[in-house]
CSV table of C-alpha atoms in Angstrom, one decimal:
chain,number,residue,atom,x,y,z
A,20,MET,CA,114.2,113.5,31.2
A,21,ARG,CA,111.5,115.9,30.0
A,22,VAL,CA,108.6,115.5,28.1
A,23,SER,CA,106.2,117.1,27.2
A,24,LEU,CA,101.8,117.1,27.5
A,25,GLY,CA,100.8,120.1,26.5
A,26,HIS,CA,98.6,122.3,28.8
A,27,LEU,CA,96.9,121.7,32.3
A,28,SER,CA,93.0,121.8,31.0
A,29,PRO,CA,92.0,125.6,32.8
A,30,SER,CA,89.2,123.0,34.7
A,31,ASP,CA,91.3,120.5,35.7
A,32,PRO,CA,91.2,121.2,39.8
A,33,LEU,CA,95.8,121.8,39.9
A,34,GLN,CA,95.0,124.9,38.1
A,35,GLY,CA,93.4,126.9,40.2
A,36,TYR,CA,95.4,125.3,43.5
A,37,LEU,CA,98.6,126.4,41.4
A,38,ARG,CA,97.0,129.9,40.7
A,39,ASP,CA,96.2,130.5,44.3
A,40,ARG,CA,98.4,129.4,46.0
A,41,ILE,CA,101.3,128.7,44.5
A,42,LEU,CA,102.3,131.1,42.4
A,43,PRO,CA,101.5,134.1,44.4
A,44,GLN,CA,104.5,132.7,46.1
A,45,LEU,CA,106.8,133.2,43.3
A,46,VAL,CA,105.5,136.5,41.2
A,47,ALA,CA,102.9,139.0,41.2
A,48,THR,CA,100.2,138.7,38.2
A,49,GLN,CA,97.3,139.3,37.2
A,50,ARG,CA,97.3,137.2,34.2
A,51,GLU,CA,95.8,133.8,33.9
A,52,PRO,CA,98.6,131.6,34.3
A,53,ARG,CA,99.0,129.1,31.5
A,54,TRP,CA,101.0,126.3,32.7
A,55,ARG,CA,102.7,124.2,30.1
A,56,VAL,CA,103.4,120.9,31.9
A,57,TYR,CA,106.0,118.6,31.1
A,58,ARG,CA,107.3,115.0,32.8
A,59,VAL,CA,110.4,114.8,34.2
A,60,SER,CA,110.2,111.5,35.6
A,61,ALA,CA,110.2,107.7,33.8
A,62,GLU,CA,109.6,106.5,37.2
A,63,SER,CA,107.3,108.0,39.5
A,64,ASP,CA,104.5,111.0,39.1
A,65,VAL,CA,107.2,114.1,39.3
A,66,TYR,CA,106.4,116.7,36.5
A,67,LEU,CA,107.2,120.6,35.6
A,68,TYR,CA,104.7,123.2,35.1
A,69,GLU,CA,105.7,126.3,33.7
A,70,ASP,CA,103.2,129.3,33.0
A,71,LYS,CA,104.0,130.9,30.3
A,72,TRP,CA,103.3,134.7,30.7
A,73,SER,CA,105.4,135.0,34.5
A,74,GLY,CA,108.0,132.1,33.2
A,75,ALA,CA,107.4,130.8,36.7
A,76,ARG,CA,108.4,127.2,37.7
A,77,VAL,CA,107.2,125.0,40.0
A,78,VAL,CA,107.8,120.4,40.5
A,79,GLY,CA,104.8,118.7,41.3
A,80,LYS,CA,105.5,115.2,43.3
A,81,PHE,CA,102.1,112.8,43.4
A,82,TYR,CA,102.4,110.2,46.6
A,83,ALA,CA,99.0,108.7,45.8
A,84,ARG,CA,100.4,106.8,43.6
A,85,ALA,CA,102.3,103.4,45.4
A,86,ARG,CA,106.5,104.0,46.1
A,87,GLY,CA,109.1,101.4,45.7
A,88,LEU,CA,110.8,99.2,48.2
A,89,ASN,CA,111.9,102.2,51.1
A,90,GLY,CA,114.7,101.6,53.9
A,91,SER,CA,114.2,104.1,55.7
A,92,ASN,CA,110.5,103.4,56.8
A,93,ALA,CA,109.7,106.9,56.6
A,94,PRO,CA,105.6,107.8,55.6
A,95,GLN,CA,105.3,108.2,51.7
A,96,SER,CA,103.3,111.5,52.0
A,97,ALA,CA,103.5,114.9,50.7
A,98,GLN,CA,103.0,116.3,53.8
A,99,ASN,CA,105.5,114.4,55.3
A,100,GLU,CA,108.9,115.9,52.5
A,101,TYR,CA,107.3,119.1,53.2
A,102,ARG,CA,108.2,118.9,56.7
A,103,ASN,CA,112.0,117.7,56.1
A,104,LEU,CA,112.4,120.0,53.8
A,105,GLU,CA,111.2,123.4,55.9
A,106,TYR,CA,113.2,121.2,59.2
A,107,VAL,CA,116.5,121.3,57.2
A,108,ARG,CA,115.9,124.8,55.5
A,109,SER,CA,115.5,126.2,59.1
A,110,LEU,CA,119.1,124.6,59.7
A,111,GLY,CA,120.2,127.5,57.5
A,112,PHE,CA,120.1,125.9,54.2
A,113,THR,CA,118.6,128.6,52.2
A,114,GLY,CA,120.8,129.2,49.8
A,115,PRO,CA,124.7,128.8,48.6
A,116,PRO,CA,127.0,126.9,49.0
A,117,ASP,CA,124.3,124.7,50.3
A,118,THR,CA,120.6,125.0,49.9
A,119,VAL,CA,117.8,122.5,49.7
A,120,VAL,CA,114.9,123.1,47.9
A,121,ARG,CA,112.1,125.4,48.8
A,122,PRO,CA,108.7,123.4,49.4
A,123,LEU,CA,105.4,125.8,48.5
A,124,GLY,CA,102.6,123.8,49.0
A,125,ALA,CA,101.4,119.9,49.9
A,126,ASN,CA,97.6,119.0,49.1
A,127,ARG,CA,95.9,115.7,50.0
A,128,GLU,CA,93.0,116.0,48.1
A,129,LEU,CA,94.7,116.6,44.6
A,130,GLY,CA,96.3,113.1,44.2
A,131,ASP,CA,99.0,114.0,47.8
A,132,LEU,CA,100.8,116.4,45.5
A,133,LEU,CA,103.6,118.3,46.9
A,134,VAL,CA,105.1,121.7,45.6
A,135,VAL,CA,108.0,123.0,45.4
A,136,GLU,CA,110.2,125.8,43.8
A,137,HIS,CA,112.1,124.6,40.5
A,138,VAL,CA,115.7,124.7,40.8
A,139,ALA,CA,117.8,125.4,37.8
A,140,GLY,CA,120.9,123.1,38.3
A,141,GLU,CA,123.6,120.4,36.9
A,142,GLN,CA,122.8,116.8,38.2
A,143,LEU,CA,125.3,114.9,39.4
A,144,ASP,CA,124.8,111.8,37.4
A,145,ALA,CA,125.8,114.4,34.2
A,146,VAL,CA,129.4,115.3,36.1
A,147,ILE,CA,129.8,111.5,36.8
A,148,GLU,CA,128.8,111.0,32.9
A,149,GLU,CA,131.9,113.4,31.7
A,150,ALA,CA,134.3,112.3,34.6
A,151,ALA,CA,133.4,108.5,33.3
A,152,ARG,CA,133.2,108.9,29.6
A,153,ALA,CA,135.5,111.9,28.4
A,154,GLY,CA,137.8,112.2,31.4
A,155,ARG,CA,136.7,115.7,33.4
A,156,SER,CA,137.8,114.7,36.5
A,157,ASP,CA,138.7,118.1,37.5
A,158,ARG,CA,135.0,119.1,38.3
A,159,LEU,CA,133.7,115.9,39.2
A,160,PHE,CA,136.8,116.0,42.5
A,161,THR,CA,135.3,119.6,43.2
A,162,LYS,CA,132.2,118.8,42.7
A,163,LEU,CA,132.1,115.9,45.0
A,164,SER,CA,134.0,118.6,47.3
A,165,GLY,CA,131.4,120.4,47.8
A,166,LEU,CA,129.0,117.2,48.8
A,167,ALA,CA,130.9,116.2,51.3
A,168,ARG,CA,130.3,119.6,53.1
A,169,PHE,CA,126.8,119.8,52.5
A,170,PHE,CA,126.6,116.0,54.0
A,171,ALA,CA,129.2,116.7,56.8
A,172,ARG,CA,126.9,120.1,57.9
A,173,LEU,CA,123.8,118.5,57.2
A,174,HIS,CA,125.7,115.6,59.4
A,175,ASN,CA,127.3,116.9,62.6
A,176,GLY,CA,124.6,119.5,62.7
A,177,THR,CA,121.8,117.2,63.9
A,178,ALA,CA,123.5,114.6,65.9
A,179,GLY,CA,122.5,113.3,68.9
A,180,GLY,CA,122.6,111.2,71.8
A,181,GLU,CA,121.5,108.1,71.1
A,182,ARG,CA,123.1,104.9,68.8
A,183,VAL,CA,122.9,103.8,66.0
A,184,ASP,CA,120.4,100.4,65.4
A,185,PHE,CA,121.7,98.5,63.2
A,186,ALA,CA,118.7,96.1,62.8
A,187,ARG,CA,116.5,98.6,61.4
A,188,THR,CA,118.8,98.6,58.4
A,189,ARG,CA,119.4,94.8,59.2
A,190,VAL,CA,116.0,94.4,58.4
A,191,TYR,CA,116.3,96.4,55.0
A,192,PHE,CA,118.5,94.6,54.1
A,193,GLU,CA,116.9,91.2,53.9
A,194,ARG,CA,113.8,92.9,52.5
A,195,VAL,CA,116.5,93.5,49.8
A,196,LEU,CA,117.6,90.4,49.6
A,197,ALA,CA,114.1,89.2,49.4
A,198,TYR,CA,112.8,91.0,46.1
A,199,LEU,CA,116.3,90.1,44.2
A,200,ALA,CA,115.0,86.3,45.1
A,201,GLY,CA,111.4,86.7,44.2
A,202,GLN,CA,113.0,88.3,41.1
A,203,GLY,CA,115.0,85.0,40.2
A,204,ILE,CA,118.4,87.7,39.6
A,205,ALA,CA,120.4,85.7,42.4
A,206,SER,CA,120.7,82.3,43.2
A,207,PRO,CA,119.3,80.6,46.8
A,208,ARG,CA,123.2,79.4,47.5
A,209,ARG,CA,124.3,83.4,46.5
A,210,ILE,CA,120.7,84.4,48.1
A,211,ASP,CA,121.7,82.4,51.8
A,212,ARG,CA,125.7,83.6,51.7
A,213,LEU,CA,124.8,87.8,51.0
A,214,ARG,CA,122.7,86.9,54.6
A,215,GLU,CA,125.4,85.1,55.9
A,216,LEU,CA,127.8,88.7,55.7
A,217,GLY,CA,124.4,90.7,57.0
A,218,GLN,CA,124.7,88.6,60.0
A,219,ALA,CA,128.5,89.0,60.5
A,220,TYR,CA,128.5,92.7,59.8
A,221,ALA,CA,125.9,92.6,62.4
A,222,ALA,CA,127.4,91.3,65.0
A,223,ARG,CA,130.4,94.2,64.8
A,224,PRO,CA,130.2,96.7,67.5
A,225,GLU,CA,131.5,99.5,65.7
A,226,LEU,CA,128.0,99.2,63.3
A,227,TRP,CA,126.3,100.0,66.1
A,228,GLN,CA,128.5,102.4,67.9
A,229,ASP,CA,127.8,105.9,66.4
A,230,VAL,CA,125.7,108.5,67.1
A,231,GLN,CA,122.6,109.1,65.0
A,232,VAL,CA,122.2,111.7,62.8
A,233,CYS,CA,119.7,112.8,60.3
A,234,VAL,CA,120.1,111.7,56.8
A,235,HIS,CA,119.0,112.6,53.0
A,236,GLY,CA,118.0,109.0,52.8
A,237,ASP,CA,118.3,108.7,48.8
A,238,ALA,CA,121.9,109.7,48.5
A,239,THR,CA,121.5,108.7,44.3
A,240,PRO,CA,123.3,111.4,41.9
A,241,SER,CA,119.8,112.7,40.5
A,242,ASN,CA,118.5,114.6,44.0
A,243,PHE,CA,121.1,116.8,43.7
A,244,LEU,CA,122.2,119.7,41.7
A,245,PHE,CA,125.0,122.0,41.1
A,246,GLY,CA,125.7,125.9,41.0
A,247,HIS,CA,128.6,127.5,40.5
A,248,GLY,CA,132.0,126.1,41.7
A,249,ARG,CA,131.2,123.7,44.7
A,250,ASP,CA,127.5,125.2,45.6
A,251,VAL,CA,124.9,122.2,46.1
A,252,CYS,CA,121.2,122.1,46.3
A,253,ALA,CA,119.5,119.0,47.4
A,254,ILE,CA,116.1,117.6,46.6
A,255,ASP,CA,113.7,115.0,47.1
A,256,LEU,CA,113.7,113.9,50.8
A,257,GLU,CA,111.0,112.2,51.3
A,258,ARG,CA,113.0,109.4,52.8
A,259,MET,CA,115.2,111.7,55.4
A,260,HIS,CA,115.4,110.0,59.4
A,261,ARG,CA,117.7,109.7,61.7
A,262,ASP,CA,120.4,106.9,61.0
A,263,ASP,CA,123.9,106.0,60.3
A,264,ARG,CA,125.5,108.7,58.8
A,265,VAL,CA,127.3,106.0,56.9
A,266,TYR,CA,123.8,105.5,55.2
A,267,ASP,CA,124.2,108.8,53.3
A,268,VAL,CA,128.3,108.4,52.6
A,269,GLY,CA,127.6,104.6,52.2
A,270,ARG,CA,124.8,104.6,49.3
A,271,LEU,CA,126.4,108.2,47.3
A,272,CYS,CA,130.1,106.2,46.9
A,273,GLY,CA,127.9,102.9,46.1
A,274,GLU,CA,126.2,105.2,43.5
A,275,LEU,CA,129.7,106.5,42.4
A,276,LYS,CA,130.5,102.5,41.9
A,277,HIS,CA,127.6,101.5,39.8
A,278,CYS,CA,128.1,105.0,37.8
A,279,PHE,CA,131.6,104.1,36.4
A,280,MET,CA,131.0,100.4,36.7
A,281,LEU,CA,128.5,100.9,33.7
A,282,ALA,CA,130.3,103.6,32.1
A,283,THR,CA,132.7,102.1,31.8
A,284,GLY,CA,132.8,98.4,32.7
A,285,ASN,CA,135.6,99.0,35.4
A,286,PRO,CA,134.0,99.9,38.9
A,287,ALA,CA,137.8,101.0,39.9
A,288,ARG,CA,137.7,103.6,37.8
A,289,SER,CA,135.4,105.4,40.7
A,290,GLU,CA,138.2,104.4,44.0
A,291,PRO,CA,140.0,107.7,43.5
A,292,PHE,CA,136.7,110.1,43.7
A,293,ILE,CA,135.5,107.0,46.3
A,294,GLY,CA,138.6,108.1,48.4
A,295,HIS,CA,138.4,111.7,47.6
A,296,PHE,CA,135.2,112.0,49.2
A,297,LEU,CA,135.3,110.7,52.5
A,298,TRP,CA,138.6,112.1,53.0
A,299,GLU,CA,136.6,115.2,52.0
A,300,TYR,CA,134.2,114.6,54.4
A,301,ALA,CA,136.4,113.6,57.7
A,302,GLY,CA,137.8,116.9,56.9
A,303,TYR,CA,135.1,118.4,59.0
A,304,PHE,CA,135.5,116.6,62.0
A,305,PRO,CA,137.6,117.8,64.7
A,306,ASP,CA,140.4,114.7,64.3
A,307,ARG,CA,140.1,114.3,60.6
A,308,GLN,CA,142.0,110.2,60.2
A,309,ARG,CA,140.1,109.1,63.2
A,310,ALA,CA,136.9,109.8,61.1
A,311,PHE,CA,138.1,108.4,58.0
A,312,ASP,CA,139.4,105.4,59.7
A,313,ALA,CA,135.6,104.9,60.9
A,314,ILE,CA,133.8,105.2,58.5
A,315,THR,CA,135.5,103.5,55.9
A,316,ALA,CA,135.1,100.8,58.9
A,317,ARG,CA,131.6,100.7,58.5
A,318,LEU,CA,131.3,101.7,54.9
A,319,PRO,CA,132.0,98.4,53.1
A,320,PHE,CA,128.3,96.9,54.8
A,321,TYR,CA,126.5,100.5,52.6
A,322,LEU,CA,128.3,100.3,49.6
A,323,GLY,CA,127.5,96.8,49.8
A,324,LEU,CA,123.9,97.3,50.1
A,325,THR,CA,123.5,100.2,47.7
A,326,LEU,CA,124.6,97.7,45.2
A,327,LEU,CA,122.5,95.2,45.8
A,328,ARG,CA,119.9,97.9,46.4
A,329,ILE,CA,120.4,98.9,42.7
A,330,ALA,CA,120.0,95.5,41.1
A,331,ARG,CA,116.6,95.2,42.1
A,332,ASN,CA,116.3,97.7,39.3
A,333,HIS,CA,114.1,95.9,36.7
A,334,TRP,CA,115.4,98.7,33.9
A,335,LEU,CA,118.9,97.5,34.0
A,336,ASP,CA,119.8,94.5,32.1
A,337,ASP,CA,120.0,91.1,33.7
A,338,ALA,CA,123.7,90.4,33.0
A,339,TYR,CA,125.1,94.2,34.8
A,340,ARG,CA,122.1,93.0,37.9
A,341,LYS,CA,124.1,90.4,38.3
A,342,ARG,CA,127.5,92.0,38.1
A,343,LEU,CA,126.4,93.8,40.4
A,344,ILE,CA,124.6,91.5,43.0
A,345,GLN,CA,128.2,89.9,42.3
A,346,GLU,CA,130.6,93.0,43.1
A,347,GLY,CA,128.5,94.4,45.6
A,348,LYS,CA,129.1,90.4,47.6
A,349,THR,CA,132.8,90.8,46.2
A,350,ILE,CA,133.0,93.8,48.7
A,351,LEU,CA,130.7,92.8,51.3
A,352,LYS,CA,133.1,89.9,52.2
A,353,GLY,CA,136.1,92.3,52.1
A,354,GLY,CA,134.6,94.9,54.6
A,355,LEU,CA,134.7,91.3,57.0
A,356,ALA,CA,138.5,90.6,56.2
């Protein structure tokens, strides 16, 4: 999505900030910039600014408006995401094949604004759409291999000694259920059954036994851009935190299932791609099969949670939201068998 909003007014305080603090990091110019403005997100205050003269492009995200339901407990601020981006880039994620977008500035006075460098690339959404509707499966397999490498490098490079605190994720699970109940999209009986399933997972030792790693925290298709081959660039690290690695892995798998279900009506169409992604990810561990088994043992909870999370989106029609809830329940129940 990109909607033109015209030009930034010369009298807007943002004009001086972009000119004096941001543009010099990208190009050397003596000319007063003339910024074209585009809205790039319907759900949040994110804008693309393009200087008419130099061609420089930056993305601005305003945090002043309240954000959505968030399971990371991370502070929702421009400065927090700026620090997250800087941290992951300090680990070497500064260029192909694995990149995290470069932060350029954070300004609390300008609507709690974060400015990052614009990165050109194909979103994972588009690659999934091609596979689902046009049968271009090979490209999706290739991109998922790159994404598996990105996640494995991030997770393995930040693993520590502290064990996963599944109680925190279960609190988020309960918040999602409360939201669905409040929307009336799921019956009290169904909510109670989902709550019982969550309690059953909390009693499973494997949900607590892995060590915490840094997770992206919002592993949705729109937050990953692809360049040549398996090159990956990640954006939107506002929800990065320390958690179970399957927090990211399960989120991505749930998003794949949702995308195929929405595009084709058949969630099973996603299974070859989910299996490929998981096997590729497990390949970055000393014992691939053991890693694969450990990850897939925890996967159903996070996959089911992702579908329930997606079901809270009011722009989806009610029949499809209810189907997501049913699919999530089936996956959660199946994982306990």
